[in-house]
mmCIF file with all atom_site columns, C-alpha atoms in Angstrom:
data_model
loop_
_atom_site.group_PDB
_atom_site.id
_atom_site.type_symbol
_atom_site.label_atom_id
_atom_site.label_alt_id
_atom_site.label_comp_id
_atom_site.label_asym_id
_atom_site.label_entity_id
_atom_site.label_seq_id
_atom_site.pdbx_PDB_ins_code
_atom_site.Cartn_x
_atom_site.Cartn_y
_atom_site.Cartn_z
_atom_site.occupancy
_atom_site.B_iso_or_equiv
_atom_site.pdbx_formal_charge
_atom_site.auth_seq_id
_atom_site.auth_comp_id
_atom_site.auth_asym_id
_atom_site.auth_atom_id
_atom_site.pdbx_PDB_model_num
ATOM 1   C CA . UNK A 1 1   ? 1.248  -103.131 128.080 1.00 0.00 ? 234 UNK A CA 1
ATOM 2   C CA . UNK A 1 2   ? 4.350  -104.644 129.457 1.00 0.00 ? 235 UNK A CA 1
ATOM 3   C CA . UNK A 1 3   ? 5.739  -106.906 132.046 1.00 0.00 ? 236 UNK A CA 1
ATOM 4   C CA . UNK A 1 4   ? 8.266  -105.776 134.521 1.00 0.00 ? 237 UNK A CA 1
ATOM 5   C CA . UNK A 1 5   ? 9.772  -109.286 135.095 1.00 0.00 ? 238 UNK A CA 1
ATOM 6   C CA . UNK A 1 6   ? 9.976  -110.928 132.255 1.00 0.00 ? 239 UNK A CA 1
ATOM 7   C CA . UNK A 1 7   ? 12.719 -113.799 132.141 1.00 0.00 ? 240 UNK A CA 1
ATOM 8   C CA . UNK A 1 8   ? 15.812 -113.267 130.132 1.00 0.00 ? 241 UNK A CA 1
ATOM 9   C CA . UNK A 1 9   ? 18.796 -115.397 130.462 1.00 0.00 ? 242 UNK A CA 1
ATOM 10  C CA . UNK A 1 10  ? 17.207 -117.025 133.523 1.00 0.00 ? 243 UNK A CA 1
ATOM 11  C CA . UNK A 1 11  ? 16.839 -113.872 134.968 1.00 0.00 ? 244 UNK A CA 1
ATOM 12  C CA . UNK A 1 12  ? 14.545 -111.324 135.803 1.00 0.00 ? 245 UNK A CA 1
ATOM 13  C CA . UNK A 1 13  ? 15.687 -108.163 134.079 1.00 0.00 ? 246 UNK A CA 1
ATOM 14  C CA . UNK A 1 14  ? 13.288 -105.142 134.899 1.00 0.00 ? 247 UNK A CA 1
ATOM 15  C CA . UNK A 1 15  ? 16.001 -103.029 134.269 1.00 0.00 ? 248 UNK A CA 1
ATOM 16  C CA . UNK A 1 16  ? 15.444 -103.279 130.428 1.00 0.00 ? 249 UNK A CA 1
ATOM 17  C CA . UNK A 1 17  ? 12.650 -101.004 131.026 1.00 0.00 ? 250 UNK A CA 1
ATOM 18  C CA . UNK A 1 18  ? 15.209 -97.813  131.781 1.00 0.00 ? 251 UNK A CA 1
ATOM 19  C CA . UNK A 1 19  ? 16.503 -98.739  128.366 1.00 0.00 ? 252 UNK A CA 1
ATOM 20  C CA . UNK A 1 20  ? 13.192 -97.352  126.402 1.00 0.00 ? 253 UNK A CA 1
ATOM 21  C CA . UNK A 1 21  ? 14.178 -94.867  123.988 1.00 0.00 ? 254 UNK A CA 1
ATOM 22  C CA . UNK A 1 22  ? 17.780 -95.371  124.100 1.00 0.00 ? 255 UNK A CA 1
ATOM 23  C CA . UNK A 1 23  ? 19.384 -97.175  121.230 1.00 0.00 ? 256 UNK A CA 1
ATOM 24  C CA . UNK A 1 24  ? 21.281 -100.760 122.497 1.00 0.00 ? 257 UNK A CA 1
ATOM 25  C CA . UNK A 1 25  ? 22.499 -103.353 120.880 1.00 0.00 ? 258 UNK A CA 1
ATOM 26  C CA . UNK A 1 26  ? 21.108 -107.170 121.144 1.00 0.00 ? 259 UNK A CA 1
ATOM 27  C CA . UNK A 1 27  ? 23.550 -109.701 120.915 1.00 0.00 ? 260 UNK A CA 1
ATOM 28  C CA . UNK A 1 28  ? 27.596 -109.069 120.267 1.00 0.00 ? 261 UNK A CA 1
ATOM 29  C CA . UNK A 1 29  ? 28.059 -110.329 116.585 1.00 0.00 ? 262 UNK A CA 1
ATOM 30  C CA . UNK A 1 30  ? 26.802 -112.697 114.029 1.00 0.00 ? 263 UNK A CA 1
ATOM 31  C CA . UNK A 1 31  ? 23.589 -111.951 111.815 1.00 0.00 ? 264 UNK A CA 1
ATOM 32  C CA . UNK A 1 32  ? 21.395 -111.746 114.845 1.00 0.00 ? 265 UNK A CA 1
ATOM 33  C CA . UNK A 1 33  ? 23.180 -108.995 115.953 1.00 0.00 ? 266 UNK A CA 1
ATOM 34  C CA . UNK A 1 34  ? 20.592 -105.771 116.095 1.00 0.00 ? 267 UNK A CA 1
ATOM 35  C CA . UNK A 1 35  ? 21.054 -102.399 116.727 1.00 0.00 ? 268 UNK A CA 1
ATOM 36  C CA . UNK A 1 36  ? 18.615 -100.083 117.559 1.00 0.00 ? 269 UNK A CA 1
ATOM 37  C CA . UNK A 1 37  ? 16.558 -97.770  119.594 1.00 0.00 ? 270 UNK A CA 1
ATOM 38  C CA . UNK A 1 38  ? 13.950 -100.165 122.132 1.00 0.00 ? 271 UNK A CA 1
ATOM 39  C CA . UNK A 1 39  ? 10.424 -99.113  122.407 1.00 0.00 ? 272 UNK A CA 1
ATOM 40  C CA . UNK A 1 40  ? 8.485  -101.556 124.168 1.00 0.00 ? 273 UNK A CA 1
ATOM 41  C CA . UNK A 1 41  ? 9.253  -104.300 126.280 1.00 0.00 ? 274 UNK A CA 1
ATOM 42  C CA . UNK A 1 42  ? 7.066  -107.457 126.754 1.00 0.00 ? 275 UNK A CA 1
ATOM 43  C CA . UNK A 1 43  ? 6.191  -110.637 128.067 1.00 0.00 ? 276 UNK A CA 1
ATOM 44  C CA . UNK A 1 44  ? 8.530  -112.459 126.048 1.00 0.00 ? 277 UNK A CA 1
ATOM 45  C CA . UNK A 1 45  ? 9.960  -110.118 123.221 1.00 0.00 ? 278 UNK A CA 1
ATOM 46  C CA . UNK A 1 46  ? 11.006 -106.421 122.626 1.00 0.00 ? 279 UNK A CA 1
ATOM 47  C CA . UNK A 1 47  ? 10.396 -104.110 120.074 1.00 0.00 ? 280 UNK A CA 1
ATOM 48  C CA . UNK A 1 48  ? 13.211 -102.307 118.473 1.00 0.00 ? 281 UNK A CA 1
ATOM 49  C CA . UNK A 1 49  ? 12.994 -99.699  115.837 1.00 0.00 ? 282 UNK A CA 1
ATOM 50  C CA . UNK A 1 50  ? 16.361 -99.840  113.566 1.00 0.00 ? 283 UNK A CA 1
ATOM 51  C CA . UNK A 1 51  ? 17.479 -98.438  110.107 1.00 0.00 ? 284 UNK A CA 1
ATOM 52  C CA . UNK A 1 52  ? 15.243 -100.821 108.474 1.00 0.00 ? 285 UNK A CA 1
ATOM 53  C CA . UNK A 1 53  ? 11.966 -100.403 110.522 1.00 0.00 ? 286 UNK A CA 1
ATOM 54  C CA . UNK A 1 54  ? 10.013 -102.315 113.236 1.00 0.00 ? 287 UNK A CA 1
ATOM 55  C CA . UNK A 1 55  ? 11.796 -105.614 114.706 1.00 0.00 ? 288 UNK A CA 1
ATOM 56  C CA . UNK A 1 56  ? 9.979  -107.801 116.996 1.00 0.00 ? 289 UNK A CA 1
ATOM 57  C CA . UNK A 1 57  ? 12.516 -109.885 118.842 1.00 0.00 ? 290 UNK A CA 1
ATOM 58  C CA . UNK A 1 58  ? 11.448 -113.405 120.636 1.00 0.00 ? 291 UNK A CA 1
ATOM 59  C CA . UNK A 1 59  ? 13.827 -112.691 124.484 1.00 0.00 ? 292 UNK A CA 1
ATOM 60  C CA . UNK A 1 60  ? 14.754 -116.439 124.145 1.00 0.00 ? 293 UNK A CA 1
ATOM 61  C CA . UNK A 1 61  ? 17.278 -115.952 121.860 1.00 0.00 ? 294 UNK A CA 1
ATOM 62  C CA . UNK A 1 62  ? 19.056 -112.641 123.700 1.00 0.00 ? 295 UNK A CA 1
ATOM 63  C CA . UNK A 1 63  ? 22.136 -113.604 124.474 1.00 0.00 ? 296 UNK A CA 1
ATOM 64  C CA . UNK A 1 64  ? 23.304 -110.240 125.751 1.00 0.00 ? 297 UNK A CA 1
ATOM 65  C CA . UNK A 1 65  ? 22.614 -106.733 125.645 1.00 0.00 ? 298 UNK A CA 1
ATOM 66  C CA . UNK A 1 66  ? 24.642 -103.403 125.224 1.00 0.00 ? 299 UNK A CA 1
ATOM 67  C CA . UNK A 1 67  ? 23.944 -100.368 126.108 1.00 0.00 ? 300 UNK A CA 1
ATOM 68  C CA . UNK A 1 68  ? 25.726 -96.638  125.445 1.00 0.00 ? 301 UNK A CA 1
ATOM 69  C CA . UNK A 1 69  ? 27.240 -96.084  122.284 1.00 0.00 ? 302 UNK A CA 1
ATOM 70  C CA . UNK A 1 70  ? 27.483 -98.723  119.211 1.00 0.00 ? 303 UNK A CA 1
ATOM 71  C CA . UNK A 1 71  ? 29.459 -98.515  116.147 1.00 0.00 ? 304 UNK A CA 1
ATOM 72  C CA . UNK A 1 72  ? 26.155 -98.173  114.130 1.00 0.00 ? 305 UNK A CA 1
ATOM 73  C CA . UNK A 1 73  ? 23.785 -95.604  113.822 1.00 0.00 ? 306 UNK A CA 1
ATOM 74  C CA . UNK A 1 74  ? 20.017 -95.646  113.368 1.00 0.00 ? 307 UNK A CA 1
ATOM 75  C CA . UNK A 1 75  ? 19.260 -92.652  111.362 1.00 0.00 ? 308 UNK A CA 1
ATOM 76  C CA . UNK A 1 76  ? 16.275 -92.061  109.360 1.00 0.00 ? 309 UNK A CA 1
ATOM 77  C CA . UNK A 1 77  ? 14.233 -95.325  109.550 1.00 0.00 ? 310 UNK A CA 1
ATOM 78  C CA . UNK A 1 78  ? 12.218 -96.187  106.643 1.00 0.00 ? 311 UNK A CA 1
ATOM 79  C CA . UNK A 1 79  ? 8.573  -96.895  106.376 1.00 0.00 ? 312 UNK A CA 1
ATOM 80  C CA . UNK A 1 80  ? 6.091  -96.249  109.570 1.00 0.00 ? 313 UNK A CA 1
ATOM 81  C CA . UNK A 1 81  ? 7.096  -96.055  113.233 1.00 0.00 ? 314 UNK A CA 1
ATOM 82  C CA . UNK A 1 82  ? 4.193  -98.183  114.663 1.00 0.00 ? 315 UNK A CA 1
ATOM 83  C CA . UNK A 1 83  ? 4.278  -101.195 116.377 1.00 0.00 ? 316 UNK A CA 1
ATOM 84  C CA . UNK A 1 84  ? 2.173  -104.347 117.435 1.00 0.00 ? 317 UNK A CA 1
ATOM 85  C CA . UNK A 1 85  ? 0.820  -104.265 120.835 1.00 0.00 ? 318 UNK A CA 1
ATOM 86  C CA . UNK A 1 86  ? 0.445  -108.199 121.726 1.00 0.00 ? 319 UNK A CA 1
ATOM 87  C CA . UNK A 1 87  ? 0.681  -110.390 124.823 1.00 0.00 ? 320 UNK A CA 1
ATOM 88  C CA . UNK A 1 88  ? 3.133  -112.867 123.268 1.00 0.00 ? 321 UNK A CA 1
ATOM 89  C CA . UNK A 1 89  ? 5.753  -113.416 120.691 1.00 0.00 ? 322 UNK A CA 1
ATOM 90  C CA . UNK A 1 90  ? 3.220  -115.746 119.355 1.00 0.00 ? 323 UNK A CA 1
ATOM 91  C CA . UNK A 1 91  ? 0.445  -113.799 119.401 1.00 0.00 ? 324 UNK A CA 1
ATOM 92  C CA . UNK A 1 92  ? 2.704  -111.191 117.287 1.00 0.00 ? 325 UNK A CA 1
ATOM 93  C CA . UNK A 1 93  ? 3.549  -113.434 114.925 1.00 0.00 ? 326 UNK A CA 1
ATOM 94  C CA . UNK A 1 94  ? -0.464 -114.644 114.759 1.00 0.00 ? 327 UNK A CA 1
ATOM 95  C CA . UNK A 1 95  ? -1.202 -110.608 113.984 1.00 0.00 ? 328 UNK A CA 1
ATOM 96  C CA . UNK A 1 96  ? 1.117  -110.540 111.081 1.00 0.00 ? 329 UNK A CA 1
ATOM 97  C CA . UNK A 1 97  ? -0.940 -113.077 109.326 1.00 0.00 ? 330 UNK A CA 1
ATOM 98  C CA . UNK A 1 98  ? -1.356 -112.485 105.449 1.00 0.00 ? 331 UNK A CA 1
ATOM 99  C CA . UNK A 1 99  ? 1.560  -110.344 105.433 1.00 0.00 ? 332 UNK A CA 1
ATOM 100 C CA . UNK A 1 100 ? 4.983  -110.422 103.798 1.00 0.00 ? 333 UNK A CA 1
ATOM 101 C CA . UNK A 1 101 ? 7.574  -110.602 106.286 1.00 0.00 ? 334 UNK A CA 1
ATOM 102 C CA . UNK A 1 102 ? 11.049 -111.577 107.403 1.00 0.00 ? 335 UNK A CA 1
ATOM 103 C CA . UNK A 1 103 ? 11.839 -114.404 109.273 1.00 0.00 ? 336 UNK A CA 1
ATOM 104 C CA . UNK A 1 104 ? 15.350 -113.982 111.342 1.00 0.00 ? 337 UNK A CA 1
ATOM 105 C CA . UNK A 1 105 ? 17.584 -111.101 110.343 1.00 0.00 ? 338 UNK A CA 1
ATOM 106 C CA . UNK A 1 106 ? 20.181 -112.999 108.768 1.00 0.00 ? 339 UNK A CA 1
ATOM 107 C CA . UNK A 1 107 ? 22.356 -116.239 108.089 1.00 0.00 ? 340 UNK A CA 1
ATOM 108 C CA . UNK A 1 108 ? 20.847 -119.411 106.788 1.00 0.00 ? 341 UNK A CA 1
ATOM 109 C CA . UNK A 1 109 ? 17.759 -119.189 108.213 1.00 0.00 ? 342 UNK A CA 1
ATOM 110 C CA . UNK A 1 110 ? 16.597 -115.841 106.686 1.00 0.00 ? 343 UNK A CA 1
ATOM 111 C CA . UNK A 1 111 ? 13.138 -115.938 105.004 1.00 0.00 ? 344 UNK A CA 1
ATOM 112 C CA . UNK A 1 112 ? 10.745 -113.774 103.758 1.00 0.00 ? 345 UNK A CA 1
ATOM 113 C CA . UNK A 1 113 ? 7.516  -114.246 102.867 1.00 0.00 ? 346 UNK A CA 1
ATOM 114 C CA . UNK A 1 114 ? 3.579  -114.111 103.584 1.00 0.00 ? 347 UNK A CA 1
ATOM 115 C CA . UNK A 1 115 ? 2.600  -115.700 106.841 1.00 0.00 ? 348 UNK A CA 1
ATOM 116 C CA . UNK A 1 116 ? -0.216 -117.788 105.721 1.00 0.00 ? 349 UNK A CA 1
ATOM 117 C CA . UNK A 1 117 ? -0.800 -119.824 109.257 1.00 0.00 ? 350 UNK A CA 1
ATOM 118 C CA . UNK A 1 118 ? 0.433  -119.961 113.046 1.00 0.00 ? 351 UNK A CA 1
ATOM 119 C CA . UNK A 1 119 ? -0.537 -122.776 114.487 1.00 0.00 ? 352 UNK A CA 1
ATOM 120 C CA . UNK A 1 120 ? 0.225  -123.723 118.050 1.00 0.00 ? 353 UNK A CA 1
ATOM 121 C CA . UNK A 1 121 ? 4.005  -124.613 117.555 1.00 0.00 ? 354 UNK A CA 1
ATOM 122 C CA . UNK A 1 122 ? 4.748  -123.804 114.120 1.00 0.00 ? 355 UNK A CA 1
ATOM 123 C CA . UNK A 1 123 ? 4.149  -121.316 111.738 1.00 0.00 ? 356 UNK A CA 1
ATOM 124 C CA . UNK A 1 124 ? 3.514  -122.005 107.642 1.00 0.00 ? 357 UNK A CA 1
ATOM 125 C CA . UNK A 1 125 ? 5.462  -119.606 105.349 1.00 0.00 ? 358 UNK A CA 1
ATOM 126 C CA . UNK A 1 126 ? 4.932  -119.216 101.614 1.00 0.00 ? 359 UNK A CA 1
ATOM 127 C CA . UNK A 1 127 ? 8.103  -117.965 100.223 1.00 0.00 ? 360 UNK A CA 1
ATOM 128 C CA . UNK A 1 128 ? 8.274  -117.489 96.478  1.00 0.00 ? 361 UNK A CA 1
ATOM 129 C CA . UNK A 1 129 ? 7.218  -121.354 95.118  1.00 0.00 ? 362 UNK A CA 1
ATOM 130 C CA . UNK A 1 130 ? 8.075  -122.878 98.747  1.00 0.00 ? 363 UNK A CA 1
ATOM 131 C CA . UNK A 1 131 ? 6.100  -123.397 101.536 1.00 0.00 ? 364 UNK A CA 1
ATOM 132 C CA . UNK A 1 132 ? 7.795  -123.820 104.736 1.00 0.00 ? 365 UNK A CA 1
ATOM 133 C CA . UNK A 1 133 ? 6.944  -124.493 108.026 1.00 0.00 ? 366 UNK A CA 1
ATOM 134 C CA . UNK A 1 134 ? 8.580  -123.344 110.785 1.00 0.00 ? 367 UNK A CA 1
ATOM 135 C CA . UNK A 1 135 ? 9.277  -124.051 114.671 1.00 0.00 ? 368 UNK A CA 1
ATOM 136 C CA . UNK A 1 136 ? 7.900  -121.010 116.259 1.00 0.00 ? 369 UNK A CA 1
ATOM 137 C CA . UNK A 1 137 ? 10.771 -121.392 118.938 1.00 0.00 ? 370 UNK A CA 1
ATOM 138 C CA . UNK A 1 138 ? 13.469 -121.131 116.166 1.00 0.00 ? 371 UNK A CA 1
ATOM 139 C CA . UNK A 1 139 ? 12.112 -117.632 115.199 1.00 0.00 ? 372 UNK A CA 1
ATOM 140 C CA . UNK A 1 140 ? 14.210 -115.163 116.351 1.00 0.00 ? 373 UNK A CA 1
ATOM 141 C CA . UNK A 1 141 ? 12.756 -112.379 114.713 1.00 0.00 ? 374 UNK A CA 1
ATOM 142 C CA . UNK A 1 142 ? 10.019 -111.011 112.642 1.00 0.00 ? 375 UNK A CA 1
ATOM 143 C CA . UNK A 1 143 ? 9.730  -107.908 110.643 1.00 0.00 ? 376 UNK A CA 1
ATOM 144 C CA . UNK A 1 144 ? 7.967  -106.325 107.806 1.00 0.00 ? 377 UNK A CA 1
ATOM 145 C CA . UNK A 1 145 ? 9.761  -106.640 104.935 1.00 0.00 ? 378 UNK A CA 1
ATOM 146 C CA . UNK A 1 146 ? 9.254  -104.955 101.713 1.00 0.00 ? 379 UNK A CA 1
ATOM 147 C CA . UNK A 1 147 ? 8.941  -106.078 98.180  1.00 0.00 ? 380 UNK A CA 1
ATOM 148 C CA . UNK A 1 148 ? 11.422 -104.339 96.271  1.00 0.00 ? 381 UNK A CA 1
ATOM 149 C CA . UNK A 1 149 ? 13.276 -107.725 94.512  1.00 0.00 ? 382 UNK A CA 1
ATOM 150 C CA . UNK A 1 150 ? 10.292 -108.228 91.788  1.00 0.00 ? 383 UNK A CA 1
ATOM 151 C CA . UNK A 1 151 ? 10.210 -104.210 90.998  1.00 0.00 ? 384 UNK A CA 1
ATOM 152 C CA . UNK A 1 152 ? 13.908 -104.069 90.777  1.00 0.00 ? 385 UNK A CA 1
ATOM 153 C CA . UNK A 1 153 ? 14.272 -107.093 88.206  1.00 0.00 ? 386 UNK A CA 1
ATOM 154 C CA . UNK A 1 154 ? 11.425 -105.797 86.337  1.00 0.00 ? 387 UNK A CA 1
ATOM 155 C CA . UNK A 1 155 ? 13.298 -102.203 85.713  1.00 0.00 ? 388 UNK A CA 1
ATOM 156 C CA . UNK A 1 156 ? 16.056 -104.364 84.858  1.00 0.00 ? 389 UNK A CA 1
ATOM 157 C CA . UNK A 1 157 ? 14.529 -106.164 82.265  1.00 0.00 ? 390 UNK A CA 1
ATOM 158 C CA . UNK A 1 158 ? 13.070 -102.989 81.339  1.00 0.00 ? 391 UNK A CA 1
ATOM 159 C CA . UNK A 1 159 ? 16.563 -101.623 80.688  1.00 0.00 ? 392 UNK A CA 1
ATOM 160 C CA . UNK A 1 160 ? 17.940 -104.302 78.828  1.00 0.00 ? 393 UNK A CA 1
ATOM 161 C CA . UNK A 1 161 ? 15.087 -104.009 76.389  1.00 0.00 ? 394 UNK A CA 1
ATOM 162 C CA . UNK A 1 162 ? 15.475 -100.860 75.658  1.00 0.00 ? 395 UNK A CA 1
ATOM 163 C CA . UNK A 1 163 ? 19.260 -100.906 75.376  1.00 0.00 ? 396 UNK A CA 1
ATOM 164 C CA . UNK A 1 164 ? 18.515 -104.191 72.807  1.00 0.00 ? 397 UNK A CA 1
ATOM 165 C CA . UNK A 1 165 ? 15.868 -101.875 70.934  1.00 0.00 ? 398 UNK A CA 1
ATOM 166 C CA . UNK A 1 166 ? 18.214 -98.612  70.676  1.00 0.00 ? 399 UNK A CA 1
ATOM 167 C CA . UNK A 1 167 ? 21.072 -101.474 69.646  1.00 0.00 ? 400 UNK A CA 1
ATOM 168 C CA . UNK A 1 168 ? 19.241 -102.968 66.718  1.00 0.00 ? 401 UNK A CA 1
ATOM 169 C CA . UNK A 1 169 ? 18.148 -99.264  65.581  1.00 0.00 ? 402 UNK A CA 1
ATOM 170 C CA . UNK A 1 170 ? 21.930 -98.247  65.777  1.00 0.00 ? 403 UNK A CA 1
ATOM 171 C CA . UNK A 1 171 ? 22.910 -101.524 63.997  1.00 0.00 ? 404 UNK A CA 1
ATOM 172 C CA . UNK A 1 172 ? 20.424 -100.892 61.009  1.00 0.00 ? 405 UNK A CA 1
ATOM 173 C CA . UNK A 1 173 ? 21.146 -97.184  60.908  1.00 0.00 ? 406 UNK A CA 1
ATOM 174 C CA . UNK A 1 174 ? 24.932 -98.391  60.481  1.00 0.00 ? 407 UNK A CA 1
ATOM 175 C CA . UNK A 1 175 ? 23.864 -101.057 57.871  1.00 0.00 ? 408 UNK A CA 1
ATOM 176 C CA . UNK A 1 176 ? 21.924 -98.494  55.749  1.00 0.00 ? 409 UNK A CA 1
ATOM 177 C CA . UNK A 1 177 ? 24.813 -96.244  55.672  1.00 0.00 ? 410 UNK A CA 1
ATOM 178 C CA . UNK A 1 178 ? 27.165 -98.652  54.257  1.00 0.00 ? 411 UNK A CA 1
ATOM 179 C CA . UNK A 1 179 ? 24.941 -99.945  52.190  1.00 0.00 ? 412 UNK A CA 1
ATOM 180 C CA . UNK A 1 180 ? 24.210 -96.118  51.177  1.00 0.00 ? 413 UNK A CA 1
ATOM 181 C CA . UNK A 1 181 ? 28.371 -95.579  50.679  1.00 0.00 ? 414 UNK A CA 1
ATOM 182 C CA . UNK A 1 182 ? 28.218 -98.788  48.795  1.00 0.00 ? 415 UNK A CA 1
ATOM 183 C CA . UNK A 1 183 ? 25.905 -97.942  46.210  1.00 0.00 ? 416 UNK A CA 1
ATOM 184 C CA . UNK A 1 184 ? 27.759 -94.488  45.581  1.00 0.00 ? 417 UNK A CA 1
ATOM 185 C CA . UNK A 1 185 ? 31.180 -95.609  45.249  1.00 0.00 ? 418 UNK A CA 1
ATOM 186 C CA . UNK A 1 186 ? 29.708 -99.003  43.118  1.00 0.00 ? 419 UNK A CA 1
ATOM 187 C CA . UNK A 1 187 ? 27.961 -95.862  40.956  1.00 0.00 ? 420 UNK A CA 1
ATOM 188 C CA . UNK A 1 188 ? 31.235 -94.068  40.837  1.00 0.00 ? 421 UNK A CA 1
ATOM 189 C CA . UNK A 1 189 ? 33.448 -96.668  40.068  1.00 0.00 ? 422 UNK A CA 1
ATOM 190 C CA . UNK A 1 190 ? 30.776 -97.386  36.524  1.00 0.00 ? 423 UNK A CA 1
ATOM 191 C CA . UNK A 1 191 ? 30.866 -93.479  35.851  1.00 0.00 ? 424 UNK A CA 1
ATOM 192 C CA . UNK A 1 192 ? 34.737 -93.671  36.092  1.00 0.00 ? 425 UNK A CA 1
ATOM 193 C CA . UNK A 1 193 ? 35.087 -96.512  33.958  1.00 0.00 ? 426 UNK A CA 1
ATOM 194 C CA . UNK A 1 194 ? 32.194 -95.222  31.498  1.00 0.00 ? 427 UNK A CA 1
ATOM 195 C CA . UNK A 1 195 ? 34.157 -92.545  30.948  1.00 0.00 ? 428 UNK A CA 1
ATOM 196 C CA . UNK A 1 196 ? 37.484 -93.894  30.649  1.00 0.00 ? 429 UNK A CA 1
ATOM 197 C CA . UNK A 1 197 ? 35.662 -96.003  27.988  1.00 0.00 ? 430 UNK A CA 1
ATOM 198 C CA . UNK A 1 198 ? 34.777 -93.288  26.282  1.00 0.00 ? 431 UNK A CA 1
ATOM 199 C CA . UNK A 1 199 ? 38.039 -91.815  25.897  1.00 0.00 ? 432 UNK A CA 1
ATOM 200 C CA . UNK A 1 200 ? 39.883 -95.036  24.903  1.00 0.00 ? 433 UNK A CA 1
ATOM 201 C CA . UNK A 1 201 ? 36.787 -95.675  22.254  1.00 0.00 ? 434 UNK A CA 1
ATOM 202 C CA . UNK A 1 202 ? 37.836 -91.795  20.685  1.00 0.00 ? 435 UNK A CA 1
ATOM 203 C CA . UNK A 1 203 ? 41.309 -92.494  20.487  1.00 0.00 ? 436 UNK A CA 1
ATOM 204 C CA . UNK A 1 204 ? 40.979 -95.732  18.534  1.00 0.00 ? 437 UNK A CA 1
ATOM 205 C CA . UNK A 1 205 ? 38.599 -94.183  15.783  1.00 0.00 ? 438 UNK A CA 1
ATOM 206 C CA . UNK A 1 206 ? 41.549 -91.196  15.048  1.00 0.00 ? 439 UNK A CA 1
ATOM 207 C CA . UNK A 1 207 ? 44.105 -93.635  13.655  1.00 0.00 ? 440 UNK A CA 1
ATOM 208 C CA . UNK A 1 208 ? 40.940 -95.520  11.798  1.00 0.00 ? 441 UNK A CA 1
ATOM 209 C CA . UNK A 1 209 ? 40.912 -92.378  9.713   1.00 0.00 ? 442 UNK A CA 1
ATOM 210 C CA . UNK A 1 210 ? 44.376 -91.693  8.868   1.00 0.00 ? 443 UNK A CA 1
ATOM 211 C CA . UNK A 1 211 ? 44.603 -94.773  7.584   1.00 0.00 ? 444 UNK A CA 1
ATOM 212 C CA . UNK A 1 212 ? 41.553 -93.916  4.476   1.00 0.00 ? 445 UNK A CA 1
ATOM 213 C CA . UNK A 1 213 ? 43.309 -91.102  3.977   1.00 0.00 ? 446 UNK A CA 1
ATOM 214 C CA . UNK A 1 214 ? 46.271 -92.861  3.380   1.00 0.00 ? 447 UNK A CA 1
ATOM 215 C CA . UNK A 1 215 ? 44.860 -95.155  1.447   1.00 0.00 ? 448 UNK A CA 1
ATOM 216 C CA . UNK A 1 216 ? 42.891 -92.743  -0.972  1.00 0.00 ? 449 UNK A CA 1
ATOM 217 C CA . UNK A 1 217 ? 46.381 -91.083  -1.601  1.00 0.00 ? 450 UNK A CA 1
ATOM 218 C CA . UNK A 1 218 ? 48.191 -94.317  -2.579  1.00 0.00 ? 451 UNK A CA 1
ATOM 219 C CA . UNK A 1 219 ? 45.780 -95.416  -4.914  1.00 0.00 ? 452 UNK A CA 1
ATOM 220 C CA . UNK A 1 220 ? 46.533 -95.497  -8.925  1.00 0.00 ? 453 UNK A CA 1
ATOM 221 C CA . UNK A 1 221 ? 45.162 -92.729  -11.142 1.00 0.00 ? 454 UNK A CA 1
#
């Protein structure tokens, strides 16, 4: 369903509806700047699908539109194609209840999230430990979002305990083989001196003898 004169800008602009299936660009610049390929046109928001999947984008905060070629490209979007069918911006953001989303696609106000309420005016967002409430007519877009942050730090504390584990089995492999090369050079340092011991010990007793002898000759019949 979708309304042929909607307001944008203080304007009717039916002619947004020739624009379905072509890929335009909302806004010039800035992190509300979008790009992609509009599928729907509403009351008071349009759908886009970009890069990143569905975006549902409130009309009250277009500030202009281009059309024809953009420096970015959609390609393959990620994640599924379908959209909310809804007679309001609100009434999309009441639908995506209980999910985790994204609030605005970028600069300060970026949040995601799980929608817990939309009340008339505001919506309640629980983001991580925060809750936060929001104006709905700040809200300049909404989107899906994915969880990838938790999975990601999980691998990475994955990895780091594994490279501390292989560390401390390379550090005590290391230990025991100079401990290992210790004990064999301590063993041949004893068996070197044992038998240099043994040789000086020989040497002595030869004169010990020589000296009887002499002795036994030099004595008085």
């Amino acid at each position: 369903m979708f309304y042929p004169m909607f307001r944008y800008g203080g304007h009717h602009v039916s002619y947004l509806l020739s624009f379905i299936g072509k890929t335009i660009k909302i806004n010039r610049g800035g992190p509300e700047s979008i790009v992609g390929k509009l599928i729907a046109v509403h009351a008071d928001y349009i759908v886009l699908l970009t890069k990143d999947g569905v975006v549902y984008v409130n009309t009250h905060h277009i500030k202009s539109i281009t059309e024809g070629k953009t420096n970015q490209s959609i390609g393959r979007t990620i994640g599924r194609t379908g959209y909310i069918v809804a007679h309001s911006f609100h009434d999309v953001l009441r639908r995506l209840t209980k999910h985790f989303v994204q609030i605005n696609q970028g600069g300060p106000e970026k949040v995601t999230g799980f929608i817990v309420e939309v009340g008339p005016d505001t919506l309640l967002l629980v983001s991580g430990k925060e809750v936060i409430r929001i104006p709905l007519f700040h809200i300049r877009t909404v989107s899906l979002a994915r969880r990838d942050g938790s999975d990601d730090k999980s691998k990475d504390d994955s990895q780091r305990s594994q490279g501390q584990r292989s560390g401390g089995r390379d550090s005590g492999s290391g230990s025991g083989s100079q401990a290992s090369r210790g004990r064999q050079a301590s063993r041949g340092q004893q068996g070197s001196k044992g038998r240099h011991g043994s040789r000086g010990a020989g040497a002595g007793a030869a004169p010990a003898t020589s000296d009887n002898a002499a002795v036994t000759i030099s004595a008085p019949l």
